[in-house]
């Protein structure tokens, strides 16, 4: 026996009382007619929106019910925001959407628009059907070439030839059944949401890892942020959608649609727009400010970004009020972003304005914001007692603006349905939602750590190695002519020994040739060629569409990369200095690294982030240009962190990162030691031993560097001491090893190369070979890489001697004072002697 919905009783009771008090329908209106004079929606379409809103409301009630006996784990609902159903109806189902957590009604409508595909994840072979009166693709969404909007804006999109809507006709007697539809079109969406609430492993997008709105077949990208960190990604998606529609697979401009990679189609239609929703409190967040500013900046520069931001404004951020008028003033003031507004309690006007906004963005390929005024019912979440910070009169006022009641009142006033009929639909939907809730309760949960992390960061090293081999075959075969042309007739393998910077530059060029969808961008990377010249000449070779400067904001740089990767590109953004990454690190942690984890690989954002970092710069210091901390990177699950020390490692490691991003969707951070960019010598001035030749394509396979494999240098007998290090520490340790060799000490110098994942097997093998380990860590003693190395030794049962030489827990000061806190070759030598004396 199904039990009754019990919470929150007051909202349910109020809804029932209001519908029961609605006046009787004097005359029926044909549901196929406009719901009111000149309305852009028919009665049947508004009834569909009502059913979507009711489904969302019943899901909120079910979430509270599940939580009441410990079977539900998420109670943030959409009650009061159901007006976003009309926003979904005004868009195309192929418009990618990034939705915040009050988007239940939007999700229901989008699911009903998907007329092709499985009916549920439980029955993948069952086709969907669209009952009469539901919202199939195109039935509500307007054609941007012939919009149906009404606007007083000077750039209105009205059709002057539009005919007058017919008068309603009396085709049905009072009490007759309204059009069918009801819950059926929204059953799949309801099941998805309920599975997320109970953390079912059969939930279609995150598989029980989180409750999100997302499904690949619905073009809904999951967002896990409760604030605004998904907005920069939305801007990146918009920029990528517009760029891809103008480029063919070779990077040339074309009038046709975009193709990326090896002939794979772009994920969305060329005229798609990106929609991104968020709450009013989020307009104050730095990520939102970055996104608005970037969209406006590009618009001002003449570049097109077709993004529709939807700010759902209920006036509250948990308990903190948005000052009256602040949200509108803030959104209106954003340069380059067109402002639209509507009341979410008016479904017809919301649809009308949303359709106008979507058509404007689609036609002009420019950003806009829809300011949708909503209310918040049932508090922020299940544990939120609104009475502690809101007056009873204010709560009552919000109840009066209940959008589901408003839609019901419209339907009754129009003669489409009676209050009793709508209440019957409400109860039927409630019963169906409760039935589904009890059904999904018995579904399996994630039962092991392996299950949880299986979608985190897939690693297929054989396929990555094969991709490198394919690139080599292409570069030496069919692509040899294009490669020779790109390098001006002198390929890098003929240029003689190279520095680290030169090797990276050549590898980037080869990467651009191998990956037509690859783009290099960041601050100063194009015309200037980077602060250190690492990207010099790339724009001239590959054009401004593939190598371009961005505005000076790291959050936006990474956001552009996130969106571009999601859209099918292979982005290689540059962060100018490691210290600058910290103000944008959540774009890596909360957005980039979580995408595959929370979508089970249905979505991915491949990316190789180049970061100039670490310390030891001569003549240009201070902690913002000499940052020796990578702890924030090593802490991110699934993130690949590479640190090339030598030119002959840099190129193969970069090729590996690009291949891993393309094959596995990996997010890689390529930390380039600034102090080694232009270093030429190792032991003595003029010896040139820190330079290396660039390998010809035929040698790429033999020189392939898999992720998580170290490099070992043997000095002397190599039997007495193992030094484990990376980056600048490699050069210093080799110099120290040479000094120790003169004293008869044989040393193995292990260059980790990969800080995440650490090359644990290599660490254990090389440490066990000597029984004495000196960890040379140029990062700080607390939270540094050395801690991870020592922990790996302990976990493996290593019983030999071990010691660390690490930087002091300090920021790097300016000038000669830096030497007081950083590791030196002398400190390494002294540490080795102390260890050997034990």
CSV table of C-alpha atoms in Angstrom, one decimal, residues 66-344:
chain,number,residue,atom,x,y,z
A,66,UNK,CA,12.4,10.0,1.4
A,67,UNK,CA,14.6,12.0,3.7
A,68,UNK,CA,12.2,11.6,6.6
A,69,UNK,CA,13.1,7.9,7.0
A,70,UNK,CA,16.7,8.1,5.9
A,71,UNK,CA,16.4,6.9,2.3
A,72,UNK,CA,16.9,10.2,0.6
A,73,UNK,CA,20.1,12.2,0.5
A,74,UNK,CA,19.1,15.4,-1.2
A,75,UNK,CA,16.3,17.9,-0.4
A,76,UNK,CA,17.2,21.1,-2.3
A,77,UNK,CA,14.2,21.4,-4.5
A,78,UNK,CA,12.7,23.5,-7.3
A,79,UNK,CA,9.5,24.6,-5.6
A,80,UNK,CA,8.8,28.2,-6.5
A,81,UNK,CA,11.1,28.0,-9.6
A,82,UNK,CA,8.8,25.9,-11.8
A,83,UNK,CA,8.5,28.8,-14.2
A,84,UNK,CA,11.7,27.6,-15.8
A,85,UNK,CA,9.5,25.0,-17.5
A,86,UNK,CA,8.5,27.7,-19.9
A,87,UNK,CA,12.2,28.6,-20.5
A,88,UNK,CA,12.9,25.0,-21.5
A,89,UNK,CA,9.9,25.0,-23.8
A,90,UNK,CA,11.3,28.1,-25.5
A,91,UNK,CA,14.6,26.5,-26.3
A,92,UNK,CA,15.5,23.6,-28.7
A,93,UNK,CA,16.3,20.2,-27.2
A,94,UNK,CA,19.6,20.4,-28.9
A,95,UNK,CA,20.7,23.6,-27.1
A,96,UNK,CA,23.2,22.5,-24.5
A,97,UNK,CA,22.1,23.4,-21.0
A,98,UNK,CA,24.0,23.8,-17.7
A,99,UNK,CA,21.4,23.8,-15.0
A,100,UNK,CA,21.5,24.8,-11.4
A,101,UNK,CA,19.8,22.7,-8.7
A,102,UNK,CA,16.3,24.3,-8.9
A,103,UNK,CA,15.8,23.2,-12.5
A,104,UNK,CA,13.4,20.3,-11.9
A,105,UNK,CA,10.6,21.6,-14.2
A,106,UNK,CA,13.2,22.6,-16.9
A,107,UNK,CA,14.5,19.1,-16.8
A,108,UNK,CA,11.1,17.5,-17.1
A,109,UNK,CA,10.2,19.6,-20.2
A,110,UNK,CA,13.6,18.8,-21.8
A,111,UNK,CA,13.1,15.1,-21.2
A,112,UNK,CA,9.6,15.2,-22.8
A,113,UNK,CA,11.2,17.0,-25.9
A,114,UNK,CA,13.4,14.0,-26.5
A,115,UNK,CA,11.1,12.0,-28.7
A,116,UNK,CA,13.8,9.5,-29.8
A,117,UNK,CA,15.8,7.3,-27.4
A,118,UNK,CA,15.3,4.9,-24.6
A,119,UNK,CA,12.2,5.3,-22.4
A,120,UNK,CA,14.3,4.6,-19.3
A,121,UNK,CA,17.7,3.4,-18.3
A,122,UNK,CA,16.1,0.3,-17.0
A,123,UNK,CA,14.7,-0.6,-20.4
A,124,UNK,CA,17.3,0.8,-23.0
A,125,UNK,CA,15.5,-0.8,-26.0
A,126,UNK,CA,12.1,0.7,-25.3
A,127,UNK,CA,11.3,3.7,-27.6
A,128,UNK,CA,9.9,6.9,-26.3
A,129,UNK,CA,6.5,8.1,-27.4
A,130,UNK,CA,5.0,11.5,-27.2
A,131,UNK,CA,1.4,11.5,-26.0
A,132,UNK,CA,-1.1,13.9,-27.5
A,133,UNK,CA,-0.6,17.3,-25.8
A,134,UNK,CA,3.0,16.7,-24.8
A,135,UNK,CA,5.8,19.0,-25.9
A,136,UNK,CA,7.7,17.5,-28.8
A,137,UNK,CA,10.7,19.2,-30.2
A,138,UNK,CA,9.7,22.3,-32.2
A,139,UNK,CA,6.1,22.3,-31.1
A,140,UNK,CA,6.6,25.1,-28.7
A,141,UNK,CA,10.1,26.4,-29.5
A,142,UNK,CA,9.9,29.2,-32.0
A,143,UNK,CA,11.7,29.5,-35.3
A,144,UNK,CA,14.2,32.3,-34.9
A,145,UNK,CA,13.5,33.4,-38.4
A,146,UNK,CA,9.8,33.8,-37.6
A,147,UNK,CA,9.5,34.6,-33.9
A,148,UNK,CA,6.2,35.0,-32.2
A,149,UNK,CA,7.3,37.3,-29.4
A,150,UNK,CA,5.9,40.6,-28.3
A,151,UNK,CA,8.3,43.3,-27.2
A,152,UNK,CA,8.6,47.0,-26.9
A,153,UNK,CA,12.3,46.8,-27.5
A,154,UNK,CA,13.6,48.7,-30.5
A,155,UNK,CA,15.2,45.5,-31.7
A,156,UNK,CA,12.0,43.5,-31.3
A,157,UNK,CA,11.5,40.4,-33.4
A,158,UNK,CA,7.8,40.7,-34.1
A,159,UNK,CA,6.4,39.3,-37.3
A,160,UNK,CA,4.2,42.1,-38.7
A,161,UNK,CA,2.3,39.6,-40.9
A,162,UNK,CA,1.2,37.5,-37.9
A,163,UNK,CA,-2.5,36.8,-38.1
A,164,UNK,CA,-4.9,37.5,-35.2
A,165,UNK,CA,-5.5,34.5,-32.9
A,166,UNK,CA,-9.0,33.0,-33.2
A,167,UNK,CA,-11.6,33.4,-30.5
A,168,UNK,CA,-12.0,30.5,-28.2
A,169,UNK,CA,-14.8,28.1,-29.1
A,170,UNK,CA,-17.2,26.2,-27.0
A,171,UNK,CA,-16.3,22.7,-28.1
A,172,UNK,CA,-16.6,20.8,-24.8
A,173,UNK,CA,-19.2,21.0,-22.1
A,174,UNK,CA,-18.1,21.9,-18.6
A,175,UNK,CA,-16.8,18.8,-16.9
A,176,UNK,CA,-15.5,17.1,-20.0
A,177,UNK,CA,-12.0,15.5,-19.9
A,178,UNK,CA,-9.1,17.8,-20.7
A,179,UNK,CA,-6.5,16.7,-23.3
A,180,UNK,CA,-4.5,13.6,-22.4
A,181,UNK,CA,-0.8,13.9,-21.5
A,182,UNK,CA,-0.4,14.1,-17.8
A,183,UNK,CA,2.6,12.4,-16.1
A,184,UNK,CA,3.6,10.0,-18.9
A,185,UNK,CA,5.9,12.3,-20.9
A,186,UNK,CA,7.7,13.2,-17.6
A,187,UNK,CA,8.1,9.7,-16.1
A,188,UNK,CA,11.6,9.2,-17.3
A,189,UNK,CA,12.7,12.6,-15.9
A,190,UNK,CA,11.0,11.8,-12.6
A,191,UNK,CA,12.8,8.4,-12.4
A,192,UNK,CA,16.1,10.1,-13.1
A,193,UNK,CA,15.7,12.7,-10.4
A,194,UNK,CA,14.5,10.1,-7.8
A,195,UNK,CA,17.4,7.9,-8.5
A,196,UNK,CA,19.7,10.8,-7.9
A,197,UNK,CA,17.9,11.5,-4.6
A,198,UNK,CA,18.5,7.9,-3.3
A,199,UNK,CA,22.0,7.7,-4.8
A,200,UNK,CA,21.1,4.8,-7.0
A,201,UNK,CA,23.9,3.4,-9.1
A,202,UNK,CA,21.4,3.2,-12.0
A,203,UNK,CA,21.0,7.0,-12.1
A,204,UNK,CA,21.6,7.9,-15.7
A,205,UNK,CA,24.3,10.6,-15.5
A,206,UNK,CA,26.3,10.4,-12.2
A,207,UNK,CA,25.5,6.8,-11.3
A,208,UNK,CA,24.8,7.6,-7.7
A,209,UNK,CA,27.8,9.9,-7.1
A,210,UNK,CA,25.7,13.0,-6.8
A,211,UNK,CA,22.2,14.3,-7.4
A,212,UNK,CA,22.6,16.4,-10.6
A,213,UNK,CA,20.5,17.4,-13.6
A,214,UNK,CA,22.2,15.9,-16.6
A,215,UNK,CA,21.9,13.6,-19.5
A,216,UNK,CA,23.9,13.4,-22.7
A,217,UNK,CA,20.9,12.6,-24.9
A,218,UNK,CA,19.1,15.7,-23.5
A,219,UNK,CA,22.2,17.9,-24.1
A,220,UNK,CA,22.1,18.7,-20.4
A,221,UNK,CA,25.6,19.0,-18.9
A,222,UNK,CA,25.8,18.2,-15.2
A,223,UNK,CA,26.9,20.9,-12.9
A,224,UNK,CA,27.8,20.1,-9.3
A,225,UNK,CA,28.4,23.6,-8.1
A,226,UNK,CA,26.0,25.3,-5.7
A,227,UNK,CA,27.3,28.7,-6.8
A,228,UNK,CA,28.5,30.0,-10.2
A,229,UNK,CA,31.6,28.0,-11.1
A,230,UNK,CA,29.8,26.6,-14.2
A,231,UNK,CA,29.3,30.0,-15.8
A,232,UNK,CA,32.9,30.4,-17.1
A,233,UNK,CA,32.5,26.9,-18.7
A,234,UNK,CA,29.2,28.1,-20.4
A,235,UNK,CA,31.1,31.1,-21.9
A,236,UNK,CA,33.8,28.7,-23.2
A,237,UNK,CA,31.1,26.4,-24.7
A,238,UNK,CA,29.5,29.4,-26.5
A,239,UNK,CA,32.9,30.5,-27.9
A,240,UNK,CA,33.7,27.0,-29.0
A,241,UNK,CA,30.3,26.4,-30.6
A,242,UNK,CA,30.7,29.6,-32.6
A,243,UNK,CA,34.3,28.8,-33.6
A,244,UNK,CA,33.6,25.2,-34.6
A,245,UNK,CA,30.7,26.2,-36.8
A,246,UNK,CA,33.2,28.4,-38.8
A,247,UNK,CA,36.0,25.8,-39.0
A,248,UNK,CA,36.4,22.6,-40.9
A,249,UNK,CA,38.6,19.7,-39.6
A,250,UNK,CA,41.7,21.3,-41.0
A,251,UNK,CA,41.2,24.6,-39.2
A,252,UNK,CA,40.2,26.5,-42.3
A,253,UNK,CA,37.1,28.7,-42.4
A,254,UNK,CA,34.1,27.3,-44.1
A,255,UNK,CA,30.5,28.1,-44.6
A,256,UNK,CA,29.5,24.5,-43.6
A,257,UNK,CA,29.1,23.1,-40.2
A,258,UNK,CA,32.1,22.3,-37.9
A,259,UNK,CA,34.0,19.1,-37.8
A,260,UNK,CA,36.6,18.3,-35.2
A,261,UNK,CA,39.1,15.6,-34.8
A,262,UNK,CA,39.1,12.7,-37.2
A,263,UNK,CA,35.9,13.6,-38.9
A,264,UNK,CA,33.7,13.4,-35.8
A,265,UNK,CA,30.8,15.8,-35.9
A,266,UNK,CA,30.5,18.7,-33.5
A,267,UNK,CA,28.3,17.7,-30.6
A,268,UNK,CA,25.6,20.3,-31.2
A,269,UNK,CA,24.0,21.9,-34.3
A,270,UNK,CA,25.9,24.8,-35.8
A,271,UNK,CA,23.1,27.3,-34.8
A,272,UNK,CA,22.9,25.9,-31.2
A,273,UNK,CA,23.0,28.3,-28.3
A,274,UNK,CA,24.2,27.6,-24.8
A,275,UNK,CA,21.9,28.1,-21.8
A,276,UNK,CA,23.2,28.4,-18.3
A,277,UNK,CA,21.0,28.9,-15.2
A,278,UNK,CA,22.0,30.2,-11.7
A,279,UNK,CA,20.5,31.8,-8.7
A,280,UNK,CA,20.4,35.5,-7.8
A,281,UNK,CA,23.0,35.3,-5.0
A,282,UNK,CA,25.5,33.9,-7.5
A,283,UNK,CA,25.7,37.1,-9.4
A,284,UNK,CA,28.0,38.3,-6.6
A,285,UNK,CA,30.4,35.4,-7.0
A,286,UNK,CA,33.8,36.0,-8.6
A,287,UNK,CA,33.2,33.1,-11.1
A,288,UNK,CA,30.0,34.8,-12.3
A,289,UNK,CA,31.7,38.2,-12.6
A,290,UNK,CA,34.4,36.5,-14.6
A,291,UNK,CA,31.9,34.9,-16.9
A,292,UNK,CA,29.9,38.0,-17.5
A,293,UNK,CA,33.0,40.1,-18.0
A,294,UNK,CA,34.5,37.6,-20.5
A,295,UNK,CA,31.3,37.3,-22.5
A,296,UNK,CA,31.0,41.1,-22.7
A,297,UNK,CA,34.7,41.5,-23.4
A,298,UNK,CA,34.6,39.2,-26.4
A,299,UNK,CA,31.3,40.8,-27.6
A,300,UNK,CA,33.0,44.2,-27.4
A,301,UNK,CA,35.9,42.8,-29.4
A,302,UNK,CA,33.5,41.6,-32.1
A,303,UNK,CA,33.7,37.9,-31.3
A,304,UNK,CA,30.4,36.0,-31.0
A,305,UNK,CA,29.4,34.0,-28.0
A,306,UNK,CA,25.9,32.6,-28.2
A,307,UNK,CA,25.1,32.1,-24.5
A,308,UNK,CA,21.8,32.7,-22.7
A,309,UNK,CA,22.3,33.2,-19.0
A,310,UNK,CA,19.2,32.6,-16.9
A,311,UNK,CA,19.2,34.2,-13.5
A,312,UNK,CA,16.4,32.7,-11.4
A,313,UNK,CA,15.9,35.4,-8.7
A,314,UNK,CA,14.1,34.3,-5.6
A,315,UNK,CA,15.7,37.1,-3.6
A,316,UNK,CA,17.6,34.9,-1.2
A,317,UNK,CA,20.9,33.1,-0.9
A,318,UNK,CA,20.0,30.6,1.8
A,319,UNK,CA,19.1,33.2,4.4
A,320,UNK,CA,20.9,36.3,3.0
A,321,UNK,CA,18.7,38.6,1.0
A,322,UNK,CA,19.6,40.2,-2.3
A,323,UNK,CA,19.1,43.9,-1.8
A,324,UNK,CA,16.0,45.2,-3.6
A,325,UNK,CA,16.9,46.0,-7.2
A,326,UNK,CA,20.5,44.9,-6.9
A,327,UNK,CA,20.2,41.9,-9.2
A,328,UNK,CA,18.5,43.8,-12.0
A,329,UNK,CA,20.9,46.7,-11.7
A,330,UNK,CA,23.9,44.3,-11.7
A,331,UNK,CA,22.6,42.4,-14.8
A,332,UNK,CA,21.6,45.5,-16.7
A,333,UNK,CA,25.0,47.0,-16.1
A,334,UNK,CA,26.9,44.2,-17.8
A,335,UNK,CA,28.4,45.6,-21.0
A,336,UNK,CA,27.9,43.5,-24.1
A,337,UNK,CA,25.1,41.4,-22.6
A,338,UNK,CA,21.5,42.0,-23.6
A,339,UNK,CA,19.0,42.1,-20.7
A,340,UNK,CA,15.6,40.4,-20.7
A,341,UNK,CA,13.2,40.0,-17.8
A,342,UNK,CA,10.1,38.1,-16.9
A,343,UNK,CA,8.0,37.0,-14.0
A,344,UNK,CA,8.3,33.2,-13.5
